[in-house]
MMTF fields as JSON, N, C-alpha, C and O atoms, coordinates in Angstrom:
{
  "mmtfVersion": "1.0.0",
  "mmtfProducer": "UNKNOWN",
  "numBonds": 399,
  "numAtoms": 400,
  "numGroups": 100,
  "numChains": 1,
  "numModels": 1,
  "chainsPerModel": [1],
  "groupsPerChain": [100],
  "chainIdList": ["A"],
  "bondAtomList": [4, 2, 8, 6, 12, 10, 16, 14, 20, 18, 24, 22, 28, 26, 32, 30, 36, 34, 40, 38, 44, 42, 48, 46, 52, 50, 56, 54, 60, 58, 64, 62, 68, 66, 72, 70, 76, 74, 80, 78, 84, 82, 88, 86, 92, 90, 96, 94, 100, 98, 104, 102, 108, 106, 112, 110, 116, 114, 120, 118, 124, 122, 128, 126, 132, 130, 136, 134, 140, 138, 144, 142, 148, 146, 152, 150, 156, 154, 160, 158, 164, 162, 168, 166, 172, 170, 176, 174, 180, 178, 184, 182, 188, 186, 192, 190, 196, 194, 200, 198, 204, 202, 208, 206, 212, 210, 216, 214, 220, 218, 224, 222, 228, 226, 232, 230, 236, 234, 240, 238, 244, 242, 248, 246, 252, 250, 256, 254, 260, 258, 264, 262, 268, 266, 272, 270, 276, 274, 280, 278, 284, 282, 288, 286, 292, 290, 296, 294, 300, 298, 304, 302, 308, 306, 312, 310, 316, 314, 320, 318, 324, 322, 328, 326, 332, 330, 336, 334, 340, 338, 344, 342, 348, 346, 352, 350, 356, 354, 360, 358, 364, 362, 368, 366, 372, 370, 376, 374, 380, 378, 384, 382, 388, 386, 392, 390, 396, 394],
  "bondOrderList": [1, 1, 1, 1, 1, 1, 1, 1, 1, 1, 1, 1, 1, 1, 1, 1, 1, 1, 1, 1, 1, 1, 1, 1, 1, 1, 1, 1, 1, 1, 1, 1, 1, 1, 1, 1, 1, 1, 1, 1, 1, 1, 1, 1, 1, 1, 1, 1, 1, 1, 1, 1, 1, 1, 1, 1, 1, 1, 1, 1, 1, 1, 1, 1, 1, 1, 1, 1, 1, 1, 1, 1, 1, 1, 1, 1, 1, 1, 1, 1, 1, 1, 1, 1, 1, 1, 1, 1, 1, 1, 1, 1, 1, 1, 1, 1, 1, 1, 1],
  "groupList": [{"groupName": "UNK", "atomNameList": ["N", "CA", "C", "O"], "elementList": ["N", "C", "C", "O"], "formalChargeList": [0, 0, 0, 0], "bondAtomList": [1, 0, 2, 1, 3, 2], "bondOrderList": [1, 1, 2], "singleLetterCode": "X", "chemCompType": "L-PEPTIDE LINKING"}],
  "groupTypeList": [0, 0, 0, 0, 0, 0, 0, 0, 0, 0, 0, 0, 0, 0, 0, 0, 0, 0, 0, 0, 0, 0, 0, 0, 0, 0, 0, 0, 0, 0, 0, 0, 0, 0, 0, 0, 0, 0, 0, 0, 0, 0, 0, 0, 0, 0, 0, 0, 0, 0, 0, 0, 0, 0, 0, 0, 0, 0, 0, 0, 0, 0, 0, 0, 0, 0, 0, 0, 0, 0, 0, 0, 0, 0, 0, 0, 0, 0, 0, 0, 0, 0, 0, 0, 0, 0, 0, 0, 0, 0, 0, 0, 0, 0, 0, 0, 0, 0, 0, 0],
  "groupIdList": [1, 2, 3, 4, 5, 6, 7, 8, 9, 10, 11, 12, 13, 14, 15, 16, 17, 18, 19, 20, 21, 22, 23, 24, 25, 26, 27, 28, 29, 30, 31, 32, 33, 34, 35, 36, 37, 38, 39, 40, 41, 42, 43, 44, 45, 46, 47, 48, 49, 50, 51, 52, 53, 54, 55, 56, 57, 58, 59, 60, 61, 62, 63, 64, 65, 66, 67, 68, 69, 70, 71, 72, 73, 74, 75, 76, 77, 78, 79, 80, 81, 82, 83, 84, 85, 86, 87, 88, 89, 90, 91, 92, 93, 94, 95, 96, 97, 98, 99, 100],
  "secStructList": [7, 2, 2, 2, 2, 2, 2, 2, 2, 2, 2, 2, 2, 2, 2, 2, 2, 2, 2, 2, 2, 2, 2, 2, 2, 2, 2, 2, 2, 2, 2, 2, 2, 2, 2, 2, 2, 2, 2, 2, 2, 2, 2, 2, 2, 2, 2, 2, 2, 2, 2, 2, 2, 2, 2, 2, 2, 2, 2, 2, 2, 2, 2, 2, 2, 2, 2, 2, 2, 2, 2, 2, 2, 2, 6, 2, 2, 2, 2, 2, 2, 2, 2, 2, 2, 2, 2, 2, 2, 2, 2, 2, 2, 2, 2, 2, 2, 2, 6, 7],
  "xCoordList": [55.879, 55.308, 53.936, 52.997, 53.713, 52.403, 51.77, 50.686, 52.259, 51.42, 51.232, 50.214, 51.861, 51.28, 49.981, 48.997, 50.167, 48.891, 47.491, 46.506, 47.879, 46.735, 46.224, 45.044, 47.195, 46.562, 46.007, 45.332, 46.263, 45.629, 44.378, 43.348, 44.355, 42.602, 41.924, 40.737, 42.542, 41.785, 41.151, 40.154, 42.316, 41.685, 40.683, 39.637, 40.947, 39.981, 38.467, 37.476, 38.534, 37.593, 36.701, 35.473, 37.55, 37.121, 36.461, 35.337, 37.022, 36.662, 35.537, 34.939, 35.078, 34.153, 32.85, 31.848, 33.008, 32.299, 31.738, 30.612, 33.017, 32.565, 31.658, 30.64, 32.287, 31.198, 29.625, 28.766, 29.61, 28.163, 27.631, 26.615, 28.473, 27.796, 27.447, 26.443, 28.101, 27.75, 26.503, 25.785, 26.604, 25.691, 24.391, 23.417, 24.257, 23.081, 22.68, 21.531, 23.81, 23.102, 22.176, 21.306, 23.19, 22.215, 20.874, 19.87, 21.115, 19.674, 18.751, 17.652, 19.095, 18.289, 18.011, 16.889, 18.842, 18.46, 17.16, 16.008, 17.413, 16.608, 15.139, 14.24, 14.947, 14.083, 13.282, 12.068, 14.16, 13.642, 13.066, 11.849, 13.605, 13.101, 12.101, 11.571, 11.551, 10.461, 9.231, 8.153, 9.508, 8.622, 8.213, 7.132, 9.16, 8.527, 7.523, 6.418, 7.948, 7.184, 5.9, 4.857, 5.88, 4.404, 3.708, 2.572, 4.54, 3.713, 2.88, 1.704, 4.35, 3.351, 2.36, 1.862, 2.234, 1.203, -0.103, -1.22, -0.036, -1.108, -1.722, -2.932, -0.609, -1.479, -2.116, -3.303, -1.509, -2.331, -3.919, -4.978, -3.542, -4.988, -5.824, -6.963, -5.445, -6.26, -7.196, -8.381, -5.986, -6.335, -7.365, -8.551, -7.041, -8.527, -9.593, -10.649, -9.697, -10.763, -11.377, -12.587, -10.886, -11.256, -12.109, -13.334, -11.264, -11.916, -13.023, -13.812, -13.088, -14.402, -15.503, -16.53, -14.951, -16.415, -16.702, -17.874, -16.002, -16.7, -17.185, -18.057, -16.932, -17.506, -18.754, -19.734, -18.982, -20.043, -21.148, -22.367, -20.572, -21.498, -22.234, -23.407, -21.29, -21.761, -22.828, -23.995, -22.426, -23.42, -24.902, -25.99, -24.699, -26.041, -26.746, -27.93, -25.991, -26.828, -27.401, -28.57, -26.448, -26.985, -28.104, -28.758, -28.266, -29.465, -30.54, -31.666, -30.461, -31.774, -32.08, -33.261, -31.096, -31.503, -32.199, -32.748, -32.141, -32.64, -34.253, -35.252, -34.1, -35.437, -36.22, -37.323, -35.743, -36.663, -36.827, -37.928, -35.74, -36.082, -37.302, -38.179, -37.361, -37.799, -39.436, -40.233, -39.944, -40.996, -41.449, -42.519, -40.51, -41.083, -41.703, -42.579, -40.908, -41.19, -42.414, -43.038, -42.9, -43.724, -45.152, -46.274, -44.649, -46.165, -46.304, -47.35, -45.538, -45.523, -45.998, -46.755, -45.595, -46.822, -48.004, -48.861, -48.437, -49.876, -50.526, -51.643, -50.003, -50.714, -51.003, -52.092, -49.638, -50.014, -51.313, -52.328, -50.908, -52.249, -53.648, -54.359, -53.834, -55.058, -55.38, -56.467, -54.615, -54.637, -55.103, -55.88, -54.356, -54.46, -56.354, -57.131, -56.587, -57.771, -58.734, -59.737, -58.829, -59.878, -59.53, -60.554, -58.408, -58.823, -59.21, -59.692, -59.104, -59.709, -61.14, -61.862, -61.827, -62.93, -63.611, -64.473, -63.046, -63.417, -63.873, -64.852, -62.704, -62.739, -63.683, -64.224, -64.065, -65.184, -66.841, -67.884, -66.645, -67.873, -68.09, -69.095, -67.021, -67.362, -67.534, -68.441, -66.785, -67.094, -68.504, -69.155, -69.195, -70.27, -71.519, -72.528, -71.047, -72.113, -72.003, -73.004, -71.151, -70.603, -71.512, -71.855, -71.661, -72.366, -73.52, -74.089, -74.162, -75.579, -75.894, -77.008],
  "yCoordList": [13.664, 14.655, 14.523, 14.693, 14.256, 14.105, 12.82, 13.022, 11.877, 10.657, 11.18, 10.718, 12.051, 12.639, 13.588, 13.662, 14.236, 15.023, 14.095, 14.19, 13.108, 12.355, 11.944, 12.163, 11.192, 10.583, 11.688, 11.386, 12.768, 14.019, 14.244, 14.617, 14.086, 14.314, 13.283, 13.33, 12.213, 10.942, 10.639, 10.12, 11.263, 11.481, 12.21, 11.889, 13.375, 14.109, 13.795, 14.056, 13.097, 12.99, 11.769, 11.832, 10.559, 9.861, 10.611, 10.264, 11.414, 12.304, 13.06, 13.494, 13.344, 14.014, 13.252, 13.682, 11.928, 10.874, 10.27, 9.911, 10.344, 9.69, 10.953, 10.787, 11.955, 13.332, 12.732, 12.489, 12.577, 12.949, 11.517, 11.521, 10.541, 9.205, 9.464, 8.946, 10.059, 10.322, 11.353, 11.399, 12.25, 13.233, 12.487, 12.795, 11.622, 10.807, 9.951, 9.852, 9.291, 8.405, 9.377, 9.092, 10.671, 11.277, 11.685, 11.731, 12.035, 12.386, 11.24, 11.387, 9.832, 8.69, 8.876, 9.341, 8.607, 8.317, 9.746, 9.406, 10.767, 11.737, 11.702, 12.144, 10.905, 10.8, 9.421, 9.304, 8.573, 7.177, 8.031, 7.941, 8.642, 9.226, 10.077, 10.538, 10.537, 11.34, 10.467, 10.718, 9.021, 8.127, 7.429, 6.929, 7.519, 6.913, 7.856, 7.498, 9.015, 10.068, 10.108, 10.25, 9.988, 10.025, 8.831, 8.857, 7.506, 6.308, 6.417, 6.203, 6.978, 7.001, 8.19, 8.42, 8.766, 10.089, 9.253, 9.434, 8.671, 7.88, 6.744, 6.52, 5.919, 5.042, 6.078, 6.228, 7.055, 8.176, 8.323, 8.098, 8.84, 9.461, 8.341, 8.541, 6.771, 5.738, 5.413, 5.136, 5.607, 5.319, 6.554, 6.281, 7.626, 8.485, 8.239, 8.184, 8.069, 7.869, 6.609, 6.551, 5.679, 4.563, 5.088, 5.057, 5.534, 5.837, 6.874, 7.153, 7.432, 8.699, 7.764, 7.541, 7.149, 6.052, 5.147, 4.779, 4.757, 4.006, 5.143, 4.704, 6.152, 7.052, 7.363, 7.519, 7.499, 7.82, 6.53, 6.667, 5.539, 4.425, 4.151, 3.783, 4.39, 4.688, 5.969, 5.759, 7.063, 8.253, 7.724, 8.167, 6.59, 6.664, 5.45, 5.516, 4.563, 3.478, 4.454, 4.395, 5.397, 6.231, 7.088, 7.444, 7.415, 8.525, 7.44, 7.849, 6.049, 5.426, 4.888, 4.746, 4.592, 4.329, 5.69, 5.535, 6.825, 8.438, 8.276, 8.421, 7.921, 7.737, 7.15, 7.606, 5.747, 4.382, 5.211, 5.217, 5.872, 6.347, 7.364, 7.12, 8.39, 9.289, 8.859, 9.262, 7.961, 7.556, 6.879, 7.169, 5.891, 5.647, 6.291, 5.879, 7.482, 8.447, 9.148, 9.774, 9.145, 9.843, 9.128, 9.608, 7.627, 6.898, 6.799, 6.4, 7.065, 6.885, 8.226, 8.34, 9.44, 10.592, 10.443, 11.071, 9.765, 10.205, 9.025, 9.341, 7.695, 7.047, 8.073, 8.551, 8.301, 9.381, 10.375, 10.512, 10.898, 12.09, 11.435, 11.74, 10.267, 9.656, 9.247, 9.578, 8.695, 7.991, 9.319, 9.05, 10.893, 11.785, 12.559, 12.944, 12.558, 12.808, 11.906, 12.479, 10.519, 9.606, 9.962, 10.069, 10.207, 10.63, 11.772, 12.082, 12.609, 14.073, 13.891, 14.491, 13.196, 12.784, 12.399, 13.114, 11.081, 10.549, 11.698, 11.839, 12.321, 13.436, 14.495, 14.992, 14.998, 15.802, 14.939, 15.498, 13.532, 12.921, 13.179, 13.796, 12.675, 12.153, 13.868, 14.049, 14.878, 15.993, 16.324, 16.736, 16.155, 16.839, 15.866, 16.349, 14.423, 13.314, 14.154, 14.832, 14.21, 14.471, 15.856, 16.106, 16.578, 18.226, 18.407, 19.469, 17.052, 16.76, 16.072, 15.626],
  "zCoordList": [-23.1, -23.023, -23.576, -22.798, -24.753, -25.199, -24.252, -23.704, -24.116, -23.578, -22.373, -21.859, -21.619, -20.298, -20.577, -19.841, -21.687, -22.144, -22.031, -21.298, -23.153, -23.246, -22.041, -21.769, -21.04, -19.847, -18.895, -17.91, -19.167, -18.015, -18.962, -18.402, -20.143, -20.521, -20.403, -20.083, -20.635, -20.287, -18.51, -18.006, -18.06, -16.364, -16.256, -15.692, -16.852, -16.696, -17.063, -16.381, -18.451, -19.123, -18.146, -18.103, -17.306, -16.639, -15.305, -14.944, -14.744, -13.607, -13.959, -12.974, -14.994, -15.625, -15.464, -14.893, -16.106, -16.363, -14.682, -14.338, -13.89, -12.59, -11.622, -10.95, -11.803, -11.242, -11.438, -10.591, -13.108, -13.835, -12.777, -12.081, -12.881, -12.571, -10.871, -10.382, -10.288, -8.771, -8.321, -7.322, -9.683, -9.426, -9.732, -9.045, -10.595, -11.057, -9.929, -9.498, -9.448, -8.379, -6.667, -5.844, -7.001, -5.691, -5.993, -5.283, -7.476, -7.751, -7.824, -7.288, -8.552, -8.373, -7.084, -6.88, -5.906, -4.515, -4.148, -3.879, -4.173, -3.887, -4.225, -3.509, -5.851, -6.008, -5.491, -5.323, -5.321, -4.455, -3.196, -3.036, -2.512, -1.11, -1.566, -0.555, -2.585, -2.906, -3.135, -2.597, -4.279, -4.253, -2.884, -2.57, -2.305, -0.731, -0.149, 0.261, -0.139, 0.834, 0.088, 0.726, -1.28, -2.045, -1.669, -1.194, -1.927, -1.306, 0.006, 0.302, 0.875, 2.218, 2.605, 3.707, 1.612, 1.921, 1.091, 1.575, 0.301, -0.615, 0.277, 0.315, 1.12, 2.058, 2.78, 2.494, 3.888, 4.683, 4.257, 4.844, 2.873, 2.371, 2.347, 2.769, 1.811, 1.675, 3.204, 3.389, 4.171, 5.584, 5.728, 5.915, 5.663, 5.874, 5.056, 5.686, 3.861, 3.351, 3.767, 3.552, 4.259, 4.737, 5.899, 6.012, 6.663, 8.008, 7.763, 8.666, 6.581, 6.693, 6.415, 7.056, 5.047, 5.254, 6.25, 6.323, 6.938, 8.061, 9.091, 9.841, 9.267, 10.043, 9.272, 10.0, 7.926, 7.397, 7.575, 7.683, 7.576, 7.843, 8.775, 8.712, 10.106, 11.346, 11.467, 11.797, 11.228, 11.114, 10.449, 10.814, 9.303, 8.71, 9.802, 10.129, 10.198, 11.457, 12.526, 12.907, 13.0, 13.943, 13.974, 14.954, 12.617, 12.101, 11.938, 12.218, 11.522, 11.228, 12.715, 13.03, 13.615, 15.037, 15.815, 16.906, 15.264, 15.676, 15.301, 16.006, 13.929, 13.496, 14.019, 14.321, 14.298, 15.07, 16.527, 17.077, 17.093, 18.364, 18.502, 19.33, 17.778, 17.527, 17.34, 18.187, 16.113, 15.888, 17.222, 17.757, 17.766, 18.787, 20.107, 20.867, 20.102, 21.109, 20.638, 21.494, 19.307, 18.883, 18.768, 18.607, 18.927, 19.418, 21.069, 21.581, 21.589, 23.073, 23.402, 24.366, 22.612, 23.091, 22.585, 23.208, 21.562, 20.977, 22.022, 22.432, 22.528, 23.391, 24.605, 24.923, 25.248, 26.35, 26.214, 26.897, 25.229, 24.931, 25.406, 26.363, 24.258, 24.349, 26.037, 26.51, 26.679, 27.581, 28.908, 29.824, 28.714, 29.299, 28.958, 29.832, 27.462, 27.446, 27.801, 28.225, 27.788, 28.611, 29.941, 30.617, 30.64, 32.102, 32.281, 33.371, 31.339, 31.614, 31.286, 32.082, 30.282, 29.993, 31.541, 32.052, 32.231, 33.248, 34.532, 35.264, 34.349, 35.759, 35.29, 36.278, 34.261, 33.966, 34.253, 34.591, 34.002, 34.226, 35.397, 35.748, 36.361, 37.533, 38.177, 38.991, 37.842, 38.614, 38.397, 39.357, 36.943, 36.576, 37.653, 38.167, 37.754, 38.497, 39.905, 40.138, 40.697, 41.684, 42.479, 43.634, 41.062, 41.385, 41.37, 41.621, 40.976, 40.577, 42.194, 42.47]
}
């Protein structure tokens, strides 16, 4: 009888240890899943940061292009204004001499 009790106690201890090991395995698997999710999230954030840096670089290039284009347009406007002023003066002179 005593041996049977010892064996039952030992079986109970083994069962408790086994339950503990299984619960640790489940927790370990859960933590691995969390780690994998965090790794994926970090990769997505890195990709987002990389995309944003690319967008910023493109916007800076576009801003430079727009500034160059605007400067070109301003130069063209200045030339057009000078041409129109000369044409207006010629027209005024022509009108003045034709009226005499």
